[in-house]
Short mmCIF file of C-alpha atoms in Angstrom, two decimals:
data_model
loop_
_atom_site.label_atom_id
_atom_site.label_comp_id
_atom_site.label_asym_id
_atom_site.label_seq_id
_atom_site.Cartn_x
_atom_site.Cartn_y
_atom_site.Cartn_z
CA UNK A 1 -2.94 16.00 -9.97
CA UNK A 2 -1.20 18.99 -8.36
CA UNK A 3 -4.38 21.05 -8.44
CA UNK A 4 -6.43 18.20 -7.03
CA UNK A 5 -3.89 17.61 -4.27
CA UNK A 6 -4.30 21.21 -3.09
CA UNK A 7 -8.05 20.91 -2.44
CA UNK A 8 -8.03 21.13 1.33
CA UNK A 9 -11.83 20.88 1.51
CA UNK A 10 -11.33 17.16 0.84
CA UNK A 11 -9.65 16.75 4.22
CA UNK A 12 -12.85 16.69 6.28
CA UNK A 13 -14.48 13.77 4.42
CA UNK A 14 -11.07 12.07 4.36
CA UNK A 15 -10.75 12.19 8.14
CA UNK A 16 -14.28 10.94 8.62
CA UNK A 17 -13.66 8.02 6.31
CA UNK A 18 -10.37 7.25 8.05
CA UNK A 19 -12.09 7.23 11.44
CA UNK A 20 -14.72 4.86 10.09
CA UNK A 21 -12.05 2.50 8.79
CA UNK A 22 -10.20 2.67 12.11
CA UNK A 23 -13.38 1.71 13.93
CA UNK A 24 -14.05 -1.12 11.48
CA UNK A 25 -10.61 -2.65 11.93
CA UNK A 26 -10.76 -2.17 15.70
CA UNK A 27 -14.05 -4.10 15.75
CA UNK A 28 -12.18 -7.12 14.36
CA UNK A 29 -10.39 -7.53 17.68
CA UNK A 30 -7.51 -9.98 17.63
CA UNK A 31 -8.01 -10.59 13.92
CA UNK A 32 -7.34 -6.96 13.04
CA UNK A 33 -3.65 -7.32 12.22
CA UNK A 34 -4.19 -10.50 10.23
CA UNK A 35 -6.87 -8.91 8.08
CA UNK A 36 -5.03 -5.63 7.53
CA UNK A 37 -1.75 -7.42 6.71
CA UNK A 38 -3.56 -9.65 4.22
CA UNK A 39 -5.13 -6.61 2.53
CA UNK A 40 -1.88 -4.61 2.53
CA UNK A 41 -0.04 -7.50 0.87
CA UNK A 42 2.56 -7.96 3.61
CA UNK A 43 2.55 -11.69 2.87
CA UNK A 44 3.18 -10.95 -0.83
CA UNK A 45 6.20 -8.71 -0.39
CA UNK A 46 4.61 -5.76 -2.19
CA UNK A 47 1.21 -4.02 -2.10
CA UNK A 48 -1.71 -6.25 -3.08
CA UNK A 49 -3.88 -3.42 -4.41
CA UNK A 50 -2.03 -2.82 -7.72
CA UNK A 51 -2.16 -6.54 -8.51
CA UNK A 52 -5.91 -6.73 -7.93
CA UNK A 53 -6.74 -3.64 -9.98
CA UNK A 54 -5.83 -5.50 -13.15
CA UNK A 55 -8.77 -7.89 -12.57
CA UNK A 56 -11.66 -5.40 -12.89
CA UNK A 57 -9.87 -3.35 -15.54
CA UNK A 58 -9.17 -6.39 -17.71
CA UNK A 59 -12.60 -7.93 -17.15
CA UNK A 60 -14.49 -4.75 -18.02
CA UNK A 61 -12.27 -4.15 -21.05
CA UNK A 62 -13.29 -7.63 -22.19
CA UNK A 63 -16.94 -6.78 -21.49
CA UNK A 64 -16.80 -3.62 -23.60
CA UNK A 65 -15.09 -5.47 -26.45
CA UNK A 66 -17.69 -8.26 -26.44
CA UNK A 67 -20.50 -5.69 -26.25
CA UNK A 68 -19.16 -4.19 -29.46
CA UNK A 69 -19.00 -7.64 -31.06
CA UNK A 70 -22.60 -8.38 -30.05
CA UNK A 71 -23.83 -5.46 -32.15
CA UNK A 72 -22.88 -7.26 -35.34
CA UNK A 73 -25.30 -9.77 -36.88
CA UNK A 74 -24.76 -13.39 -35.93
CA UNK A 75 -24.10 -14.77 -32.46
CA UNK A 76 -25.36 -11.80 -30.46
CA UNK A 77 -26.84 -13.94 -27.66
CA UNK A 78 -23.57 -15.77 -27.02
CA UNK A 79 -21.62 -12.51 -26.94
CA UNK A 80 -24.10 -10.99 -24.50
CA UNK A 81 -23.90 -13.97 -22.16
CA UNK A 82 -20.12 -13.92 -22.26
CA UNK A 83 -19.97 -10.16 -21.63
CA UNK A 84 -22.28 -10.48 -18.61
CA UNK A 85 -20.03 -13.20 -17.18
CA UNK A 86 -16.92 -11.05 -17.72
CA UNK A 87 -18.68 -8.12 -16.06
CA UNK A 88 -19.45 -10.33 -13.05
CA UNK A 89 -15.75 -11.15 -12.75
CA UNK A 90 -15.02 -7.43 -12.93
CA UNK A 91 -17.50 -6.74 -10.13
CA UNK A 92 -15.88 -9.27 -7.81
CA UNK A 93 -12.45 -7.89 -8.67
CA UNK A 94 -13.65 -4.34 -7.99
CA UNK A 95 -14.68 -5.31 -4.47
CA UNK A 96 -11.25 -6.82 -3.77
CA UNK A 97 -9.44 -3.85 -5.30
CA UNK A 98 -11.60 -1.44 -3.31
CA UNK A 99 -10.95 -3.22 0.00
CA UNK A 100 -7.18 -3.29 -0.52
CA UNK A 101 -7.12 0.28 -1.79
CA UNK A 102 -8.99 1.62 1.24
CA UNK A 103 -6.66 -0.26 3.58
CA UNK A 104 -3.63 1.33 1.94
CA UNK A 105 -5.24 4.77 1.60
CA UNK A 106 -5.85 5.24 5.34
CA UNK A 107 -2.09 5.57 5.90
CA UNK A 108 -1.53 8.32 3.30
CA UNK A 109 -1.08 12.04 4.00
CA UNK A 110 -2.00 15.45 2.62
CA UNK A 111 -1.93 15.60 -1.21
CA UNK A 112 -1.73 11.83 -1.67
CA UNK A 113 -4.70 11.41 0.66
CA UNK A 114 -6.80 13.91 -1.30
CA UNK A 115 -5.97 12.43 -4.67
CA UNK A 116 -6.52 8.93 -3.29
CA UNK A 117 -9.96 9.91 -2.02
CA UNK A 118 -11.07 11.05 -5.48
CA UNK A 119 -9.45 7.97 -7.01
CA UNK A 120 -11.49 5.74 -4.71
CA UNK A 121 -14.69 7.75 -5.23
CA UNK A 122 -14.47 7.38 -9.01
CA UNK A 123 -13.88 3.64 -8.64
CA UNK A 124 -16.82 3.38 -6.26
CA UNK A 125 -19.15 5.09 -8.73
CA UNK A 126 -17.82 2.90 -11.54
CA UNK A 127 -18.46 -0.23 -9.47
CA UNK A 128 -22.02 0.92 -8.85
CA UNK A 129 -22.53 1.38 -12.59
CA UNK A 130 -21.11 -2.10 -13.24
CA UNK A 131 -23.54 -3.58 -10.71
CA UNK A 132 -26.44 -1.73 -12.37
CA UNK A 133 -25.27 -2.90 -15.78
CA UNK A 134 -25.08 -6.53 -14.64
CA UNK A 135 -28.60 -6.32 -13.21
CA UNK A 136 -30.01 -4.77 -16.40
CA UNK A 137 -28.33 -7.40 -18.56
CA UNK A 138 -29.76 -10.19 -16.42
CA UNK A 139 -33.26 -8.80 -16.96
CA UNK A 140 -32.88 -8.42 -20.70
CA UNK A 141 -32.15 -4.69 -20.82
CA UNK A 142 -28.94 -5.14 -22.80
CA UNK A 143 -28.79 -1.68 -24.36
CA UNK A 144 -29.03 0.10 -21.02
CA UNK A 145 -26.59 -2.37 -19.50
CA UNK A 146 -24.05 -1.69 -22.24
CA UNK A 147 -24.38 2.06 -21.70
CA UNK A 148 -23.87 1.77 -17.93
CA UNK A 149 -20.76 -0.38 -18.24
CA UNK A 150 -19.30 1.90 -20.93
CA UNK A 151 -19.78 4.93 -18.66
CA UNK A 152 -18.27 3.04 -15.72
CA UNK A 153 -15.33 2.01 -17.90
CA UNK A 154 -14.61 5.66 -18.67
CA UNK A 155 -14.57 6.44 -14.95
CA UNK A 156 -12.26 3.47 -14.33
CA UNK A 157 -9.79 4.77 -16.90
CA UNK A 158 -9.88 8.24 -15.33
CA UNK A 159 -9.38 6.76 -11.88
CA UNK A 160 -6.53 4.64 -13.20
CA UNK A 161 -4.77 7.81 -14.31
CA UNK A 162 -4.99 9.16 -10.75
CA UNK A 163 -3.77 5.85 -9.38
CA UNK A 164 -0.77 5.95 -11.68
CA UNK A 165 -0.04 9.52 -10.60
CA UNK A 166 -0.08 8.40 -6.96
CA UNK A 167 2.49 5.72 -7.69
CA UNK A 168 4.82 7.60 -10.01
CA UNK A 169 4.27 11.11 -8.62
CA UNK A 170 3.95 10.50 -4.88
CA UNK A 171 5.61 7.10 -4.56
CA UNK A 172 2.53 5.46 -3.01
CA UNK A 173 3.13 1.74 -2.67
CA UNK A 174 6.80 2.12 -3.65
CA UNK A 175 9.69 1.04 -1.42
CA UNK A 176 10.74 4.35 0.18
CA UNK A 177 13.71 3.08 2.19
CA UNK A 178 16.13 4.91 -0.13
CA UNK A 179 19.68 4.05 -1.12
CA UNK A 180 21.27 0.87 0.22
CA UNK A 181 24.72 0.57 1.70
CA UNK A 182 26.98 -1.41 -0.63
CA UNK A 183 30.47 -2.83 -0.43
CA UNK A 184 31.94 -5.47 1.85
CA UNK A 185 34.51 -3.48 3.81
CA UNK A 186 33.85 -2.60 7.43
CA UNK A 187 33.41 1.08 8.26
CA UNK A 188 33.67 2.41 11.83
CA UNK A 189 30.75 4.75 12.50
CA UNK A 190 30.72 5.67 16.21
CA UNK A 191 31.98 4.53 19.62
CA UNK A 192 29.97 1.70 21.13
CA UNK A 193 29.52 3.79 24.27
CA UNK A 194 27.49 6.33 22.25
CA UNK A 195 24.57 3.89 22.08
CA UNK A 196 22.89 4.88 25.31
CA UNK A 197 19.54 3.25 24.58
CA UNK A 198 18.40 5.74 21.95
CA UNK A 199 18.61 5.01 18.21
CA UNK A 200 21.51 6.79 16.53
CA UNK A 201 21.49 7.86 12.87
CA UNK A 202 24.83 7.89 11.04
CA UNK A 203 25.95 8.45 7.46
CA UNK A 204 28.04 5.77 5.78
CA UNK A 205 29.28 6.76 2.33
CA UNK A 206 26.27 9.05 1.94
CA UNK A 207 23.77 6.38 2.99
CA UNK A 208 21.71 6.80 6.14
CA UNK A 209 21.98 3.99 8.71
CA UNK A 210 20.25 3.76 12.10
CA UNK A 211 21.84 1.89 15.00
CA UNK A 212 19.80 0.32 17.81
CA UNK A 213 20.93 -1.40 20.97
CA UNK A 214 18.70 -4.32 21.89
CA UNK A 215 19.88 -5.74 25.21
CA UNK A 216 23.43 -6.89 24.47
CA UNK A 217 23.09 -6.67 20.69
CA UNK A 218 23.61 -3.79 18.29
CA UNK A 219 21.51 -3.60 15.13
CA UNK A 220 22.02 -1.58 11.95
CA UNK A 221 19.07 -0.86 9.62
CA UNK A 222 18.09 1.58 6.90
CA UNK A 223 17.33 5.15 7.92
CA UNK A 224 13.88 5.21 6.25
CA UNK A 225 10.84 2.99 6.60
CA UNK A 226 10.02 1.29 3.27
CA UNK A 227 6.35 2.30 3.59
CA UNK A 228 6.39 6.11 3.40
CA UNK A 229 9.95 6.95 4.36
CA UNK A 230 9.47 7.59 8.09
CA UNK A 231 12.75 8.34 9.94
CA UNK A 232 13.64 5.13 11.73
CA UNK A 233 15.80 6.96 14.27
CA UNK A 234 12.46 8.03 15.76
CA UNK A 235 11.43 4.38 16.02
CA UNK A 236 11.96 1.93 18.86
CA UNK A 237 12.29 -1.78 19.68
CA UNK A 238 9.36 -3.64 21.20
CA UNK A 239 9.71 -7.36 21.95
CA UNK A 240 12.50 -7.90 19.42
CA UNK A 241 10.62 -5.93 16.77
CA UNK A 242 11.69 -2.63 15.27
CA UNK A 243 8.65 -0.33 15.17
CA UNK A 244 8.11 2.42 12.60
CA UNK A 245 7.24 5.74 14.33
CA UNK A 246 4.54 6.80 11.85
CA UNK A 247 2.22 3.89 11.15
CA UNK A 248 3.43 1.13 13.46
CA UNK A 249 4.94 -1.23 10.90
CA UNK A 250 7.03 -3.87 12.67
CA UNK A 251 10.23 -5.46 11.38
CA UNK A 252 12.20 -8.44 12.60
CA UNK A 253 15.36 -7.43 14.47
CA UNK A 254 17.43 -10.24 12.96
CA UNK A 255 16.46 -9.87 9.30
CA UNK A 256 14.43 -6.70 8.75
CA UNK A 257 11.53 -8.74 7.37
CA UNK A 258 8.05 -7.29 7.76
CA UNK A 259 6.12 -8.73 10.69
CA UNK A 260 3.22 -6.28 10.54
CA UNK A 261 2.09 -3.75 7.95
CA UNK A 262 1.28 -1.37 6.43
CA UNK A 263 4.83 -1.80 5.12
CA UNK A 264 5.20 -4.62 2.60
CA UNK A 265 8.93 -4.36 1.76
CA UNK A 266 11.63 -5.40 4.21
CA UNK A 267 13.65 -2.82 6.15
CA UNK A 268 17.30 -2.81 4.98
CA UNK A 269 19.36 -4.69 7.56
CA UNK A 270 23.17 -4.53 7.67
CA UNK A 271 25.91 -6.71 9.20
CA UNK A 272 27.56 -5.12 12.20
CA UNK A 273 30.46 -5.76 14.59
CA UNK A 274 32.18 -4.02 17.49
CA UNK A 275 35.94 -3.76 17.18
CA UNK A 276 38.35 -1.77 19.39
CA UNK A 277 35.41 -0.07 21.04
CA UNK A 278 33.87 1.15 17.76
CA UNK A 279 30.73 0.00 16.01
CA UNK A 280 31.52 -1.02 12.43
CA UNK A 281 29.03 -1.53 9.60
CA UNK A 282 29.36 -2.95 6.10
CA UNK A 283 27.12 -3.31 3.08
CA UNK A 284 25.16 -6.31 1.95
CA UNK A 285 21.69 -5.30 3.10
CA UNK A 286 19.23 -8.14 3.56
#
């Protein structure tokens, strides 16, 4: 994965694909945020893409197993019909996994973006082979159909390895907000007069916390965006929503819940009070 992530020649096709996706979502007009949030999995509380990838992988695994069973004497016709149905399920699942994966991929950077591009390309080729296999099976060319799906299955497994490397190696799709503030004792962090309209980052027991002033309220949230770890002290408040500075994720000021993706996990949100002129924070993140 490290070698693949260093291939800078992949950047040009990556940017072109990103621009195409940006144009596609912009063409949706007022439905853009609804569609992108649905594909990110904001409503689910974690990325939707990993959940959907199990559908094509499981369906094609079933297809390959039933193809092997159909080679034995006996009920070959029934096995072939069942394998074609399972392959159809895999095709539909591949489309859903591809759509969610592309939506997530457009917000990646550098090495993760390059690896993700190859990951998606392999899955795209595999999906094409599955479609060809389904068509051949429907027209009685079972041997060629079995070969196409077996080749596509090999590409899916290879792509799955890259997908796993993105998650476990680069933290793609993982909550990147970092350590949470714990404990229930109040800790003074800075004078209330220091909040002059700009977010202020402080350290509380080694945990980063960002303070915002929103009209007459003071808010305390985690120092990193859950999506890709953007510094929230570079963010801002827009209409009672905390905005991530990198990709525009929006979080509710009162709870930290996600109001707009690409983030899917909530922003840590801490209780706060002002006492004797000092802002005090305690643990118990929401």
